[in-house]
């Protein structure tokens, strides 16, 4: 009889654990009119190693944080549960309808069950986050 070898892997680096799944964070953007820091609480999602931030669909208004990122895409991604860190980041606003549909479908499947895909594609903010490399 052959031997069975079981290999167990764990994520030992706290930052890898943080980015293994989405969670609640704060982000600080720069106010587009005031130039002052604006901090809000929001949820991020991890999909195929990419980090996204979205929100529930609202056809009646545009989010201030999204307007701030349109003006200046640099922001701070504040980890606050488990590991705590303030990470400099850049936002890419996802505007392509097909890319939005693909990402929103995954967000609904993994986190926001029951949301309308069409409403999210049409009315939810969506950014992809890129972290600045440490010097």
PDB file of C-alpha atoms in Angstrom:
ATOM      1  CA  UNK A   1       0.000   0.000   0.000  1.00  0.00           C
ATOM      2  CA  UNK A   2       1.239   3.503  -0.843  1.00  0.00           C
ATOM      3  CA  UNK A   3       1.635   6.204   1.723  1.00  0.00           C
ATOM      4  CA  UNK A   4      -0.644   9.168   1.725  1.00  0.00           C
ATOM      5  CA  UNK A   5       1.014  12.498   2.386  1.00  0.00           C
ATOM      6  CA  UNK A   6      -1.174  15.326   3.563  1.00  0.00           C
ATOM      7  CA  UNK A   7       0.191  18.819   3.225  1.00  0.00           C
ATOM      8  CA  UNK A   8      -1.509  21.471   5.293  1.00  0.00           C
ATOM      9  CA  UNK A   9      -0.850  25.098   4.555  1.00  0.00           C
ATOM     10  CA  UNK A  10      -1.688  28.051   6.720  1.00  0.00           C
ATOM     11  CA  UNK A  11      -1.286  31.692   6.034  1.00  0.00           C
ATOM     12  CA  UNK A  12       1.188  32.835   8.645  1.00  0.00           C
ATOM     13  CA  UNK A  13       1.743  36.402   7.474  1.00  0.00           C
ATOM     14  CA  UNK A  14      -0.966  38.580   9.099  1.00  0.00           C
ATOM     15  CA  UNK A  15      -1.256  40.742   5.970  1.00  0.00           C
ATOM     16  CA  UNK A  16      -1.864  37.670   3.813  1.00  0.00           C
ATOM     17  CA  UNK A  17      -4.634  36.627   6.212  1.00  0.00           C
ATOM     18  CA  UNK A  18      -6.199  40.079   5.955  1.00  0.00           C
ATOM     19  CA  UNK A  19      -6.268  39.911   2.177  1.00  0.00           C
ATOM     20  CA  UNK A  20      -7.520  36.339   1.974  1.00  0.00           C
ATOM     21  CA  UNK A  21     -11.093  37.684   2.176  1.00  0.00           C
ATOM     22  CA  UNK A  22     -12.958  40.975   2.405  1.00  0.00           C
ATOM     23  CA  UNK A  23     -13.740  42.848   5.603  1.00  0.00           C
ATOM     24  CA  UNK A  24     -14.807  46.163   7.075  1.00  0.00           C
ATOM     25  CA  UNK A  25     -12.279  49.009   6.735  1.00  0.00           C
ATOM     26  CA  UNK A  26     -12.072  52.785   6.703  1.00  0.00           C
ATOM     27  CA  UNK A  27     -10.793  54.798   3.783  1.00  0.00           C
ATOM     28  CA  UNK A  28      -9.565  58.373   3.824  1.00  0.00           C
ATOM     29  CA  UNK A  29      -9.937  60.372   0.637  1.00  0.00           C
ATOM     30  CA  UNK A  30      -9.164  64.028  -0.052  1.00  0.00           C
ATOM     31  CA  UNK A  31     -12.250  66.231  -0.285  1.00  0.00           C
ATOM     32  CA  UNK A  32     -12.633  67.396  -3.867  1.00  0.00           C
ATOM     33  CA  UNK A  33     -13.806  70.896  -2.848  1.00  0.00           C
ATOM     34  CA  UNK A  34     -12.168  71.395   0.549  1.00  0.00           C
ATOM     35  CA  UNK A  35      -8.916  69.476   0.134  1.00  0.00           C
ATOM     36  CA  UNK A  36      -9.519  68.139   3.666  1.00  0.00           C
ATOM     37  CA  UNK A  37      -9.240  64.455   4.638  1.00  0.00           C
ATOM     38  CA  UNK A  38     -12.568  62.599   4.555  1.00  0.00           C
ATOM     39  CA  UNK A  39     -12.783  59.242   6.352  1.00  0.00           C
ATOM     40  CA  UNK A  40     -15.609  56.718   5.970  1.00  0.00           C
ATOM     41  CA  UNK A  41     -16.255  53.100   6.902  1.00  0.00           C
ATOM     42  CA  UNK A  42     -16.798  50.698   4.005  1.00  0.00           C
ATOM     43  CA  UNK A  43     -16.395  47.053   2.976  1.00  0.00           C
ATOM     44  CA  UNK A  44     -13.759  45.688   0.633  1.00  0.00           C
ATOM     45  CA  UNK A  45     -13.919  42.468  -1.377  1.00  0.00           C
ATOM     46  CA  UNK A  46     -11.125  40.143  -2.488  1.00  0.00           C
ATOM     47  CA  UNK A  47     -11.766  38.506  -5.862  1.00  0.00           C
ATOM     48  CA  UNK A  48      -9.042  36.441  -7.513  1.00  0.00           C
ATOM     49  CA  UNK A  49      -6.346  38.326  -5.618  1.00  0.00           C
ATOM     50  CA  UNK A  50      -7.717  41.750  -6.556  1.00  0.00           C
ATOM     51  CA  UNK A  51      -9.154  44.205  -4.037  1.00  0.00           C
ATOM     52  CA  UNK A  52     -12.427  45.996  -4.821  1.00  0.00           C
ATOM     53  CA  UNK A  53     -14.555  48.485  -2.924  1.00  0.00           C
ATOM     54  CA  UNK A  54     -18.202  48.860  -3.785  1.00  0.00           C
ATOM     55  CA  UNK A  55     -21.445  49.962  -2.204  1.00  0.00           C
ATOM     56  CA  UNK A  56     -25.121  49.231  -2.347  1.00  0.00           C
ATOM     57  CA  UNK A  57     -26.971  50.594  -5.369  1.00  0.00           C
ATOM     58  CA  UNK A  58     -28.303  54.153  -5.015  1.00  0.00           C
ATOM     59  CA  UNK A  59     -29.768  55.772  -8.111  1.00  0.00           C
ATOM     60  CA  UNK A  60     -30.662  58.970  -6.234  1.00  0.00           C
ATOM     61  CA  UNK A  61     -27.149  60.204  -5.443  1.00  0.00           C
ATOM     62  CA  UNK A  62     -23.459  59.838  -6.124  1.00  0.00           C
ATOM     63  CA  UNK A  63     -21.192  58.943  -3.207  1.00  0.00           C
ATOM     64  CA  UNK A  64     -18.951  61.745  -1.963  1.00  0.00           C
ATOM     65  CA  UNK A  65     -16.031  59.350  -1.552  1.00  0.00           C
ATOM     66  CA  UNK A  66     -16.308  58.321  -5.201  1.00  0.00           C
ATOM     67  CA  UNK A  67     -16.350  61.948  -6.330  1.00  0.00           C
ATOM     68  CA  UNK A  68     -13.282  62.564  -4.190  1.00  0.00           C
ATOM     69  CA  UNK A  69     -11.480  59.651  -5.861  1.00  0.00           C
ATOM     70  CA  UNK A  70     -12.425  60.909  -9.323  1.00  0.00           C
ATOM     71  CA  UNK A  71     -10.621  64.148  -8.476  1.00  0.00           C
ATOM     72  CA  UNK A  72      -7.655  62.499  -6.717  1.00  0.00           C
ATOM     73  CA  UNK A  73      -7.402  58.684  -6.909  1.00  0.00           C
ATOM     74  CA  UNK A  74      -4.900  58.468  -4.043  1.00  0.00           C
ATOM     75  CA  UNK A  75      -6.332  57.455  -0.676  1.00  0.00           C
ATOM     76  CA  UNK A  76      -5.525  55.609   2.544  1.00  0.00           C
ATOM     77  CA  UNK A  77      -6.862  52.100   3.151  1.00  0.00           C
ATOM     78  CA  UNK A  78      -7.167  51.667   6.942  1.00  0.00           C
ATOM     79  CA  UNK A  79      -7.145  48.103   8.248  1.00  0.00           C
ATOM     80  CA  UNK A  80      -8.839  48.031  11.618  1.00  0.00           C
ATOM     81  CA  UNK A  81      -9.888  44.490  12.479  1.00  0.00           C
ATOM     82  CA  UNK A  82      -7.181  41.990  13.326  1.00  0.00           C
ATOM     83  CA  UNK A  83      -4.173  43.667  11.762  1.00  0.00           C
ATOM     84  CA  UNK A  84      -4.113  47.443  11.965  1.00  0.00           C
ATOM     85  CA  UNK A  85      -2.364  49.430   9.256  1.00  0.00           C
ATOM     86  CA  UNK A  86      -2.732  52.572   7.160  1.00  0.00           C
ATOM     87  CA  UNK A  87      -1.892  51.613   3.593  1.00  0.00           C
ATOM     88  CA  UNK A  88      -1.372  54.188   0.821  1.00  0.00           C
ATOM     89  CA  UNK A  89      -3.444  53.160  -2.182  1.00  0.00           C
ATOM     90  CA  UNK A  90      -4.738  54.282  -5.553  1.00  0.00           C
ATOM     91  CA  UNK A  91      -8.260  53.794  -6.894  1.00  0.00           C
ATOM     92  CA  UNK A  92      -9.206  52.838 -10.408  1.00  0.00           C
ATOM     93  CA  UNK A  93     -12.874  53.575 -10.946  1.00  0.00           C
ATOM     94  CA  UNK A  94     -14.409  50.654 -12.825  1.00  0.00           C
ATOM     95  CA  UNK A  95     -16.638  52.110 -15.536  1.00  0.00           C
ATOM     96  CA  UNK A  96     -16.621  49.462 -18.290  1.00  0.00           C
ATOM     97  CA  UNK A  97     -20.102  47.839 -18.216  1.00  0.00           C
ATOM     98  CA  UNK A  98     -18.856  44.294 -18.859  1.00  0.00           C
ATOM     99  CA  UNK A  99     -16.137  44.528 -16.217  1.00  0.00           C
ATOM    100  CA  UNK A 100     -18.682  45.997 -13.774  1.00  0.00           C
ATOM    101  CA  UNK A 101     -21.102  43.134 -14.505  1.00  0.00           C
ATOM    102  CA  UNK A 102     -18.402  40.494 -13.963  1.00  0.00           C
ATOM    103  CA  UNK A 103     -17.150  41.997 -10.693  1.00  0.00           C
ATOM    104  CA  UNK A 104     -20.631  42.787  -9.342  1.00  0.00           C
ATOM    105  CA  UNK A 105     -21.797  39.240 -10.078  1.00  0.00           C
ATOM    106  CA  UNK A 106     -18.891  37.911  -7.981  1.00  0.00           C
ATOM    107  CA  UNK A 107     -19.615  40.365  -5.147  1.00  0.00           C
ATOM    108  CA  UNK A 108     -23.240  39.210  -5.076  1.00  0.00           C
ATOM    109  CA  UNK A 109     -22.179  35.533  -5.082  1.00  0.00           C
ATOM    110  CA  UNK A 110     -19.610  35.944  -2.296  1.00  0.00           C
ATOM    111  CA  UNK A 111     -21.010  38.636  -0.030  1.00  0.00           C
ATOM    112  CA  UNK A 112     -24.183  40.469  -0.995  1.00  0.00           C
ATOM    113  CA  UNK A 113     -26.598  37.629  -1.689  1.00  0.00           C
ATOM    114  CA  UNK A 114     -29.965  38.743  -2.977  1.00  0.00           C
ATOM    115  CA  UNK A 115     -28.868  42.064  -4.486  1.00  0.00           C
ATOM    116  CA  UNK A 116     -30.048  42.836  -7.998  1.00  0.00           C
ATOM    117  CA  UNK A 117     -27.198  42.476 -10.490  1.00  0.00           C
ATOM    118  CA  UNK A 118     -28.739  45.007 -12.852  1.00  0.00           C
ATOM    119  CA  UNK A 119     -29.226  47.586 -10.076  1.00  0.00           C
ATOM    120  CA  UNK A 120     -25.648  47.118  -8.868  1.00  0.00           C
ATOM    121  CA  UNK A 121     -24.181  47.430 -12.361  1.00  0.00           C
ATOM    122  CA  UNK A 122     -26.215  50.586 -12.980  1.00  0.00           C
ATOM    123  CA  UNK A 123     -26.013  52.312  -9.592  1.00  0.00           C
ATOM    124  CA  UNK A 124     -23.261  50.968  -7.309  1.00  0.00           C
ATOM    125  CA  UNK A 125     -19.860  52.588  -6.960  1.00  0.00           C
ATOM    126  CA  UNK A 126     -16.982  50.270  -7.866  1.00  0.00           C
ATOM    127  CA  UNK A 127     -13.246  50.787  -7.597  1.00  0.00           C
ATOM    128  CA  UNK A 128     -10.258  48.495  -7.855  1.00  0.00           C
ATOM    129  CA  UNK A 129      -7.569  49.183  -5.257  1.00  0.00           C
ATOM    130  CA  UNK A 130      -3.838  49.171  -5.958  1.00  0.00           C
ATOM    131  CA  UNK A 131      -1.423  49.493  -3.061  1.00  0.00           C
ATOM    132  CA  UNK A 132       1.712  51.555  -3.342  1.00  0.00           C
ATOM    133  CA  UNK A 133       4.867  49.520  -3.101  1.00  0.00           C
ATOM    134  CA  UNK A 134       7.029  50.069  -0.036  1.00  0.00           C
ATOM    135  CA  UNK A 135      10.308  51.829  -0.783  1.00  0.00           C
TER     136      UNK A 135
END
